[in-house]
Protein backbone atom coordinates (compact mmCIF):
# COMPACT_ATOMS: atom_id res chain seq x y z
CA UNK A 1 0.00 0.00 0.00
CA UNK A 2 2.89 2.32 0.82
CA UNK A 3 4.33 1.90 -2.75
CA UNK A 4 0.93 2.77 -4.23
CA UNK A 5 0.65 5.97 -2.16
CA UNK A 6 4.22 7.00 -3.07
CA UNK A 7 3.53 6.31 -6.79
CA UNK A 8 0.27 8.26 -6.68
CA UNK A 9 1.99 11.18 -4.93
CA UNK A 10 4.78 11.15 -7.55
CA UNK A 11 2.23 11.15 -10.40
CA UNK A 12 0.25 14.02 -8.86
CA UNK A 13 3.44 16.01 -8.32
CA UNK A 14 4.52 15.41 -11.92
CA UNK A 15 1.08 16.47 -13.17
CA UNK A 16 1.19 19.61 -11.05
CA UNK A 17 4.63 20.49 -12.44
CA UNK A 18 3.49 19.87 -16.02
CA UNK A 19 5.72 16.87 -16.58
CA UNK A 20 2.86 14.64 -17.67
CA UNK A 21 2.15 15.36 -21.32
CA UNK A 22 -1.42 15.02 -22.61
CA UNK A 23 -2.10 12.53 -25.41
CA UNK A 24 -2.26 13.61 -29.06
CA UNK A 25 -5.27 15.57 -30.33
CA UNK A 26 -8.06 13.58 -31.87
CA UNK A 27 -7.81 13.02 -35.63
CA UNK A 28 -11.44 14.11 -35.92
CA UNK A 29 -10.72 17.65 -34.74
CA UNK A 30 -11.44 20.03 -37.60
CA UNK A 31 -9.93 23.38 -38.51
CA UNK A 32 -10.90 26.01 -35.90
CA UNK A 33 -13.50 23.61 -34.58
CA UNK A 34 -15.61 24.10 -37.73
CA UNK A 35 -17.69 21.10 -38.75
CA UNK A 36 -19.15 22.47 -41.97
CA UNK A 37 -19.23 20.53 -45.22
CA UNK A 38 -19.00 21.47 -48.88
CA UNK A 39 -22.35 20.13 -50.11
CA UNK A 40 -25.26 22.32 -51.23
CA UNK A 41 -27.16 24.24 -48.57
CA UNK A 42 -30.65 25.57 -49.31
CA UNK A 43 -33.88 26.99 -47.95
CA UNK A 44 -36.73 27.22 -50.43
CA UNK A 45 -38.62 30.18 -48.96
CA UNK A 46 -39.20 33.03 -51.43
CA UNK A 47 -39.35 36.63 -50.25
CA UNK A 48 -40.32 39.95 -51.75
CA UNK A 49 -37.72 41.85 -49.70
CA UNK A 50 -35.12 43.21 -52.11
CA UNK A 51 -31.34 42.85 -52.16
CA UNK A 52 -29.78 46.22 -51.22
CA UNK A 53 -26.05 45.53 -50.88
CA UNK A 54 -23.31 42.89 -51.05
CA UNK A 55 -20.24 43.08 -48.80
CA UNK A 56 -17.43 40.88 -47.52
CA UNK A 57 -15.31 40.51 -44.41
CA UNK A 58 -12.34 38.55 -43.10
CA UNK A 59 -12.37 36.49 -39.92
CA UNK A 60 -9.74 34.35 -38.23
CA UNK A 61 -11.09 31.01 -39.51
CA UNK A 62 -13.16 32.03 -42.55
CA UNK A 63 -14.02 34.71 -45.11
CA UNK A 64 -17.59 36.06 -45.06
CA UNK A 65 -20.01 37.22 -47.77
CA UNK A 66 -23.05 39.21 -46.59
CA UNK A 67 -26.07 40.04 -48.74
CA UNK A 68 -28.07 42.88 -47.17
CA UNK A 69 -31.83 42.82 -47.68
CA UNK A 70 -34.37 45.62 -47.37
CA UNK A 71 -36.78 43.95 -44.97
CA UNK A 72 -37.83 40.77 -43.21
CA UNK A 73 -38.30 37.90 -43.28
CA UNK A 74 -34.97 36.92 -44.76
CA UNK A 75 -35.46 35.00 -48.00
CA UNK A 76 -34.49 31.47 -48.84
CA UNK A 77 -31.30 30.61 -50.67
CA UNK A 78 -29.38 27.98 -52.57
CA UNK A 79 -25.59 27.88 -52.26
CA UNK A 80 -23.51 25.22 -53.97
CA UNK A 81 -20.25 24.58 -55.75
CA UNK A 82 -20.61 24.73 -59.53
CA UNK A 83 -18.18 24.31 -62.44
CA UNK A 84 -18.94 27.86 -63.63
CA UNK A 85 -21.10 30.82 -62.64
CA UNK A 86 -24.11 31.25 -64.91
CA UNK A 87 -25.85 34.61 -65.39
CA UNK A 88 -29.55 34.70 -64.54
CA UNK A 89 -31.83 35.07 -67.53
CA UNK A 90 -29.25 34.82 -70.31
CA UNK A 91 -27.41 31.66 -69.27
CA UNK A 92 -24.09 33.31 -70.16
CA UNK A 93 -20.98 32.19 -68.28
CA UNK A 94 -19.65 34.83 -65.87
CA UNK A 95 -15.85 34.55 -65.66
CA UNK A 96 -14.85 34.06 -62.01
CA UNK A 97 -11.32 33.68 -60.61
CA UNK A 98 -10.49 30.89 -58.17
CA UNK A 99 -9.93 27.17 -57.93
CA UNK A 100 -13.64 26.64 -57.13
CA UNK A 101 -16.87 28.59 -57.51
CA UNK A 102 -19.91 28.97 -55.27
CA UNK A 103 -23.19 30.01 -56.90
CA UNK A 104 -25.15 31.99 -54.30
CA UNK A 105 -28.82 32.30 -55.24
CA UNK A 106 -30.87 34.58 -53.00
CA UNK A 107 -34.62 33.91 -53.31
CA UNK A 108 -35.26 37.66 -53.42
CA UNK A 109 -35.09 40.21 -56.27
CA UNK A 110 -32.66 43.11 -56.68
CA UNK A 111 -35.57 45.38 -57.66
CA UNK A 112 -38.66 46.76 -55.94
CA UNK A 113 -42.36 46.23 -56.69
CA UNK A 114 -42.17 48.93 -59.38
CA UNK A 115 -39.27 47.21 -61.15
CA UNK A 116 -36.74 49.82 -59.96
CA UNK A 117 -33.31 48.41 -59.10
CA UNK A 118 -32.53 48.22 -55.37
CA UNK A 119 -29.00 47.01 -55.96
CA UNK A 120 -26.91 48.04 -58.96
CA UNK A 121 -23.23 47.17 -58.55
CA UNK A 122 -20.71 49.73 -59.77
CA UNK A 123 -18.54 46.85 -61.01
CA UNK A 124 -20.41 43.56 -61.61
CA UNK A 125 -17.05 41.75 -61.98
CA UNK A 126 -15.88 42.96 -58.56
CA UNK A 127 -18.66 43.48 -56.02
CA UNK A 128 -16.12 43.73 -53.21
CA UNK A 129 -12.35 44.09 -53.09
CA UNK A 130 -11.18 40.71 -51.81
CA UNK A 131 -7.47 41.17 -52.52
CA UNK A 132 -5.56 39.87 -49.52
CA UNK A 133 -8.35 37.53 -48.42
CA UNK A 134 -7.25 34.04 -47.48
CA UNK A 135 -10.09 32.17 -49.24
CA UNK A 136 -12.07 34.56 -51.50
CA UNK A 137 -10.69 35.33 -54.95
CA UNK A 138 -13.55 37.25 -56.62
CA UNK A 139 -17.19 38.21 -56.00
CA UNK A 140 -19.26 38.70 -59.18
CA UNK A 141 -22.82 39.73 -59.95
CA UNK A 142 -24.74 37.16 -61.99
CA UNK A 143 -27.99 39.14 -62.17
CA UNK A 144 -31.51 39.26 -60.84
CA UNK A 145 -34.26 37.52 -62.75
CA UNK A 146 -37.74 36.20 -61.91
CA UNK A 147 -37.62 37.19 -58.25
CA UNK A 148 -34.17 35.95 -57.35
CA UNK A 149 -30.64 37.34 -57.39
CA UNK A 150 -27.42 35.44 -58.14
CA UNK A 151 -23.89 36.09 -56.98
CA UNK A 152 -20.77 34.16 -57.93
CA UNK A 153 -18.10 33.62 -55.32
CA UNK A 154 -14.69 32.52 -56.55
CA UNK A 155 -12.72 30.78 -53.81
CA UNK A 156 -9.22 29.33 -53.50
CA UNK A 157 -10.43 25.71 -53.43
CA UNK A 158 -13.53 23.65 -52.66
CA UNK A 159 -13.64 24.39 -48.94
CA UNK A 160 -16.30 23.88 -46.26
CA UNK A 161 -18.95 26.57 -45.98
CA UNK A 162 -22.07 27.46 -44.02
CA UNK A 163 -25.08 29.62 -44.82
CA UNK A 164 -27.52 31.33 -42.47
CA UNK A 165 -29.83 34.33 -42.23
CA UNK A 166 -30.03 37.07 -39.61
CA UNK A 167 -32.56 39.78 -38.83
CA UNK A 168 -31.31 43.36 -38.64
CA UNK A 169 -29.79 45.75 -38.56
CA UNK A 170 -32.92 47.85 -38.19
CA UNK A 171 -35.82 46.58 -40.25
CA UNK A 172 -33.59 44.70 -42.71
CA UNK A 173 -32.13 41.20 -42.75
CA UNK A 174 -29.02 39.47 -44.07
CA UNK A 175 -27.94 36.30 -45.83
CA UNK A 176 -24.49 35.21 -44.65
CA UNK A 177 -22.11 32.79 -46.39
CA UNK A 178 -18.93 31.82 -44.51
CA UNK A 179 -16.20 29.85 -46.30
CA UNK A 180 -13.47 28.24 -44.16
CA UNK A 181 -9.82 28.95 -44.85
CA UNK A 182 -8.91 25.24 -44.59
CA UNK A 183 -10.47 21.82 -44.07
mmCIF file of C-alpha atoms in Angstrom:
data_model
loop_
_atom_site.group_PDB
_atom_site.id
_atom_site.type_symbol
_atom_site.label_atom_id
_atom_site.label_comp_id
_atom_site.label_asym_id
_atom_site.label_seq_id
_atom_site.Cartn_x
_atom_site.Cartn_y
_atom_site.Cartn_z
ATOM 1 C CA UNK A 1 0.000 0.000 0.000
ATOM 2 C CA UNK A 2 2.893 2.322 0.818
ATOM 3 C CA UNK A 3 4.331 1.897 -2.749
ATOM 4 C CA UNK A 4 0.934 2.769 -4.234
ATOM 5 C CA UNK A 5 0.650 5.972 -2.158
ATOM 6 C CA UNK A 6 4.217 7.004 -3.070
ATOM 7 C CA UNK A 7 3.528 6.312 -6.785
ATOM 8 C CA UNK A 8 0.273 8.256 -6.679
ATOM 9 C CA UNK A 9 1.992 11.176 -4.926
ATOM 10 C CA UNK A 10 4.784 11.154 -7.553
ATOM 11 C CA UNK A 11 2.226 11.146 -10.400
ATOM 12 C CA UNK A 12 0.245 14.016 -8.863
ATOM 13 C CA UNK A 13 3.438 16.014 -8.322
ATOM 14 C CA UNK A 14 4.518 15.411 -11.925
ATOM 15 C CA UNK A 15 1.079 16.466 -13.168
ATOM 16 C CA UNK A 16 1.188 19.608 -11.051
ATOM 17 C CA UNK A 17 4.631 20.494 -12.445
ATOM 18 C CA UNK A 18 3.490 19.868 -16.025
ATOM 19 C CA UNK A 19 5.718 16.873 -16.578
ATOM 20 C CA UNK A 20 2.861 14.636 -17.668
ATOM 21 C CA UNK A 21 2.152 15.356 -21.318
ATOM 22 C CA UNK A 22 -1.423 15.017 -22.612
ATOM 23 C CA UNK A 23 -2.100 12.530 -25.414
ATOM 24 C CA UNK A 24 -2.263 13.609 -29.063
ATOM 25 C CA UNK A 25 -5.272 15.575 -30.327
ATOM 26 C CA UNK A 26 -8.055 13.582 -31.874
ATOM 27 C CA UNK A 27 -7.806 13.017 -35.625
ATOM 28 C CA UNK A 28 -11.445 14.114 -35.923
ATOM 29 C CA UNK A 29 -10.715 17.650 -34.741
ATOM 30 C CA UNK A 30 -11.445 20.027 -37.596
ATOM 31 C CA UNK A 31 -9.934 23.382 -38.507
ATOM 32 C CA UNK A 32 -10.896 26.014 -35.901
ATOM 33 C CA UNK A 33 -13.505 23.613 -34.578
ATOM 34 C CA UNK A 34 -15.608 24.101 -37.729
ATOM 35 C CA UNK A 35 -17.686 21.101 -38.747
ATOM 36 C CA UNK A 36 -19.149 22.466 -41.974
ATOM 37 C CA UNK A 37 -19.229 20.530 -45.215
ATOM 38 C CA UNK A 38 -19.002 21.474 -48.878
ATOM 39 C CA UNK A 39 -22.347 20.130 -50.106
ATOM 40 C CA UNK A 40 -25.260 22.319 -51.232
ATOM 41 C CA UNK A 41 -27.164 24.242 -48.574
ATOM 42 C CA UNK A 42 -30.647 25.566 -49.307
ATOM 43 C CA UNK A 43 -33.879 26.994 -47.951
ATOM 44 C CA UNK A 44 -36.726 27.216 -50.429
ATOM 45 C CA UNK A 45 -38.621 30.180 -48.962
ATOM 46 C CA UNK A 46 -39.198 33.032 -51.429
ATOM 47 C CA UNK A 47 -39.348 36.628 -50.254
ATOM 48 C CA UNK A 48 -40.318 39.950 -51.748
ATOM 49 C CA UNK A 49 -37.721 41.847 -49.703
ATOM 50 C CA UNK A 50 -35.116 43.212 -52.111
ATOM 51 C CA UNK A 51 -31.342 42.853 -52.160
ATOM 52 C CA UNK A 52 -29.779 46.218 -51.219
ATOM 53 C CA UNK A 53 -26.046 45.527 -50.877
ATOM 54 C CA UNK A 54 -23.310 42.895 -51.046
ATOM 55 C CA UNK A 55 -20.243 43.079 -48.804
ATOM 56 C CA UNK A 56 -17.429 40.879 -47.516
ATOM 57 C CA UNK A 57 -15.306 40.514 -44.411
ATOM 58 C CA UNK A 58 -12.338 38.553 -43.102
ATOM 59 C CA UNK A 59 -12.372 36.486 -39.924
ATOM 60 C CA UNK A 60 -9.736 34.354 -38.225
ATOM 61 C CA UNK A 61 -11.086 31.012 -39.514
ATOM 62 C CA UNK A 62 -13.159 32.027 -42.553
ATOM 63 C CA UNK A 63 -14.019 34.707 -45.107
ATOM 64 C CA UNK A 64 -17.589 36.060 -45.058
ATOM 65 C CA UNK A 65 -20.010 37.222 -47.768
ATOM 66 C CA UNK A 66 -23.049 39.214 -46.585
ATOM 67 C CA UNK A 67 -26.073 40.039 -48.737
ATOM 68 C CA UNK A 68 -28.068 42.879 -47.170
ATOM 69 C CA UNK A 69 -31.834 42.822 -47.679
ATOM 70 C CA UNK A 70 -34.370 45.625 -47.373
ATOM 71 C CA UNK A 71 -36.779 43.953 -44.969
ATOM 72 C CA UNK A 72 -37.827 40.768 -43.213
ATOM 73 C CA UNK A 73 -38.299 37.904 -43.279
ATOM 74 C CA UNK A 74 -34.968 36.922 -44.761
ATOM 75 C CA UNK A 75 -35.464 35.000 -48.002
ATOM 76 C CA UNK A 76 -34.489 31.470 -48.841
ATOM 77 C CA UNK A 77 -31.303 30.611 -50.674
ATOM 78 C CA UNK A 78 -29.381 27.984 -52.573
ATOM 79 C CA UNK A 79 -25.591 27.879 -52.258
ATOM 80 C CA UNK A 80 -23.511 25.220 -53.970
ATOM 81 C CA UNK A 81 -20.251 24.584 -55.752
ATOM 82 C CA UNK A 82 -20.611 24.733 -59.534
ATOM 83 C CA UNK A 83 -18.176 24.312 -62.445
ATOM 84 C CA UNK A 84 -18.937 27.857 -63.631
ATOM 85 C CA UNK A 85 -21.098 30.817 -62.638
ATOM 86 C CA UNK A 86 -24.109 31.249 -64.913
ATOM 87 C CA UNK A 87 -25.847 34.607 -65.395
ATOM 88 C CA UNK A 88 -29.550 34.699 -64.543
ATOM 89 C CA UNK A 89 -31.832 35.069 -67.534
ATOM 90 C CA UNK A 90 -29.248 34.820 -70.305
ATOM 91 C CA UNK A 91 -27.406 31.663 -69.266
ATOM 92 C CA UNK A 92 -24.087 33.308 -70.161
ATOM 93 C CA UNK A 93 -20.983 32.193 -68.281
ATOM 94 C CA UNK A 94 -19.649 34.832 -65.866
ATOM 95 C CA UNK A 95 -15.845 34.555 -65.657
ATOM 96 C CA UNK A 96 -14.853 34.060 -62.014
ATOM 97 C CA UNK A 97 -11.318 33.680 -60.606
ATOM 98 C CA UNK A 98 -10.492 30.891 -58.172
ATOM 99 C CA UNK A 99 -9.930 27.173 -57.927
ATOM 100 C CA UNK A 100 -13.637 26.638 -57.125
ATOM 101 C CA UNK A 101 -16.874 28.594 -57.509
ATOM 102 C CA UNK A 102 -19.910 28.973 -55.266
ATOM 103 C CA UNK A 103 -23.193 30.006 -56.898
ATOM 104 C CA UNK A 104 -25.146 31.993 -54.300
ATOM 105 C CA UNK A 105 -28.820 32.300 -55.243
ATOM 106 C CA UNK A 106 -30.869 34.575 -52.996
ATOM 107 C CA UNK A 107 -34.616 33.909 -53.314
ATOM 108 C CA UNK A 108 -35.261 37.663 -53.421
ATOM 109 C CA UNK A 109 -35.092 40.209 -56.266
ATOM 110 C CA UNK A 110 -32.665 43.114 -56.680
ATOM 111 C CA UNK A 111 -35.571 45.380 -57.659
ATOM 112 C CA UNK A 112 -38.664 46.755 -55.935
ATOM 113 C CA UNK A 113 -42.357 46.230 -56.689
ATOM 114 C CA UNK A 114 -42.166 48.934 -59.381
ATOM 115 C CA UNK A 115 -39.269 47.213 -61.150
ATOM 116 C CA UNK A 116 -36.736 49.817 -59.963
ATOM 117 C CA UNK A 117 -33.309 48.414 -59.096
ATOM 118 C CA UNK A 118 -32.535 48.216 -55.368
ATOM 119 C CA UNK A 119 -28.999 47.010 -55.965
ATOM 120 C CA UNK A 120 -26.907 48.044 -58.959
ATOM 121 C CA UNK A 121 -23.234 47.172 -58.549
ATOM 122 C CA UNK A 122 -20.708 49.726 -59.772
ATOM 123 C CA UNK A 123 -18.539 46.851 -61.015
ATOM 124 C CA UNK A 124 -20.412 43.563 -61.612
ATOM 125 C CA UNK A 125 -17.053 41.750 -61.978
ATOM 126 C CA UNK A 126 -15.878 42.959 -58.559
ATOM 127 C CA UNK A 127 -18.657 43.476 -56.016
ATOM 128 C CA UNK A 128 -16.121 43.727 -53.215
ATOM 129 C CA UNK A 129 -12.351 44.094 -53.092
ATOM 130 C CA UNK A 130 -11.183 40.707 -51.808
ATOM 131 C CA UNK A 131 -7.470 41.166 -52.523
ATOM 132 C CA UNK A 132 -5.561 39.875 -49.524
ATOM 133 C CA UNK A 133 -8.347 37.528 -48.424
ATOM 134 C CA UNK A 134 -7.250 34.041 -47.479
ATOM 135 C CA UNK A 135 -10.091 32.175 -49.242
ATOM 136 C CA UNK A 136 -12.070 34.559 -51.497
ATOM 137 C CA UNK A 137 -10.689 35.328 -54.953
ATOM 138 C CA UNK A 138 -13.554 37.247 -56.621
ATOM 139 C CA UNK A 139 -17.194 38.212 -55.996
ATOM 140 C CA UNK A 140 -19.260 38.703 -59.181
ATOM 141 C CA UNK A 141 -22.820 39.725 -59.947
ATOM 142 C CA UNK A 142 -24.738 37.158 -61.994
ATOM 143 C CA UNK A 143 -27.987 39.142 -62.172
ATOM 144 C CA UNK A 144 -31.507 39.260 -60.842
ATOM 145 C CA UNK A 145 -34.262 37.523 -62.754
ATOM 146 C CA UNK A 146 -37.740 36.205 -61.910
ATOM 147 C CA UNK A 147 -37.620 37.190 -58.254
ATOM 148 C CA UNK A 148 -34.168 35.949 -57.350
ATOM 149 C CA UNK A 149 -30.639 37.337 -57.389
ATOM 150 C CA UNK A 150 -27.421 35.443 -58.140
ATOM 151 C CA UNK A 151 -23.893 36.089 -56.980
ATOM 152 C CA UNK A 152 -20.769 34.163 -57.930
ATOM 153 C CA UNK A 153 -18.101 33.619 -55.322
ATOM 154 C CA UNK A 154 -14.692 32.520 -56.553
ATOM 155 C CA UNK A 155 -12.725 30.779 -53.812
ATOM 156 C CA UNK A 156 -9.225 29.332 -53.503
ATOM 157 C CA UNK A 157 -10.433 25.707 -53.425
ATOM 158 C CA UNK A 158 -13.527 23.649 -52.656
ATOM 159 C CA UNK A 159 -13.639 24.390 -48.936
ATOM 160 C CA UNK A 160 -16.304 23.878 -46.265
ATOM 161 C CA UNK A 161 -18.953 26.573 -45.976
ATOM 162 C CA UNK A 162 -22.066 27.459 -44.016
ATOM 163 C CA UNK A 163 -25.083 29.619 -44.817
ATOM 164 C CA UNK A 164 -27.524 31.326 -42.472
ATOM 165 C CA UNK A 165 -29.832 34.333 -42.228
ATOM 166 C CA UNK A 166 -30.033 37.068 -39.611
ATOM 167 C CA UNK A 167 -32.560 39.782 -38.830
ATOM 168 C CA UNK A 168 -31.311 43.363 -38.641
ATOM 169 C CA UNK A 169 -29.790 45.752 -38.557
ATOM 170 C CA UNK A 170 -32.922 47.852 -38.190
ATOM 171 C CA UNK A 171 -35.818 46.577 -40.250
ATOM 172 C CA UNK A 172 -33.586 44.699 -42.712
ATOM 173 C CA UNK A 173 -32.132 41.204 -42.750
ATOM 174 C CA UNK A 174 -29.022 39.473 -44.072
ATOM 175 C CA UNK A 175 -27.943 36.302 -45.829
ATOM 176 C CA UNK A 176 -24.487 35.206 -44.649
ATOM 177 C CA UNK A 177 -22.110 32.789 -46.385
ATOM 178 C CA UNK A 178 -18.934 31.820 -44.506
ATOM 179 C CA UNK A 179 -16.196 29.855 -46.300
ATOM 180 C CA UNK A 180 -13.467 28.242 -44.157
ATOM 181 C CA UNK A 181 -9.816 28.947 -44.845
ATOM 182 C CA UNK A 182 -8.908 25.239 -44.590
ATOM 183 C CA UNK A 183 -10.475 21.824 -44.071
#
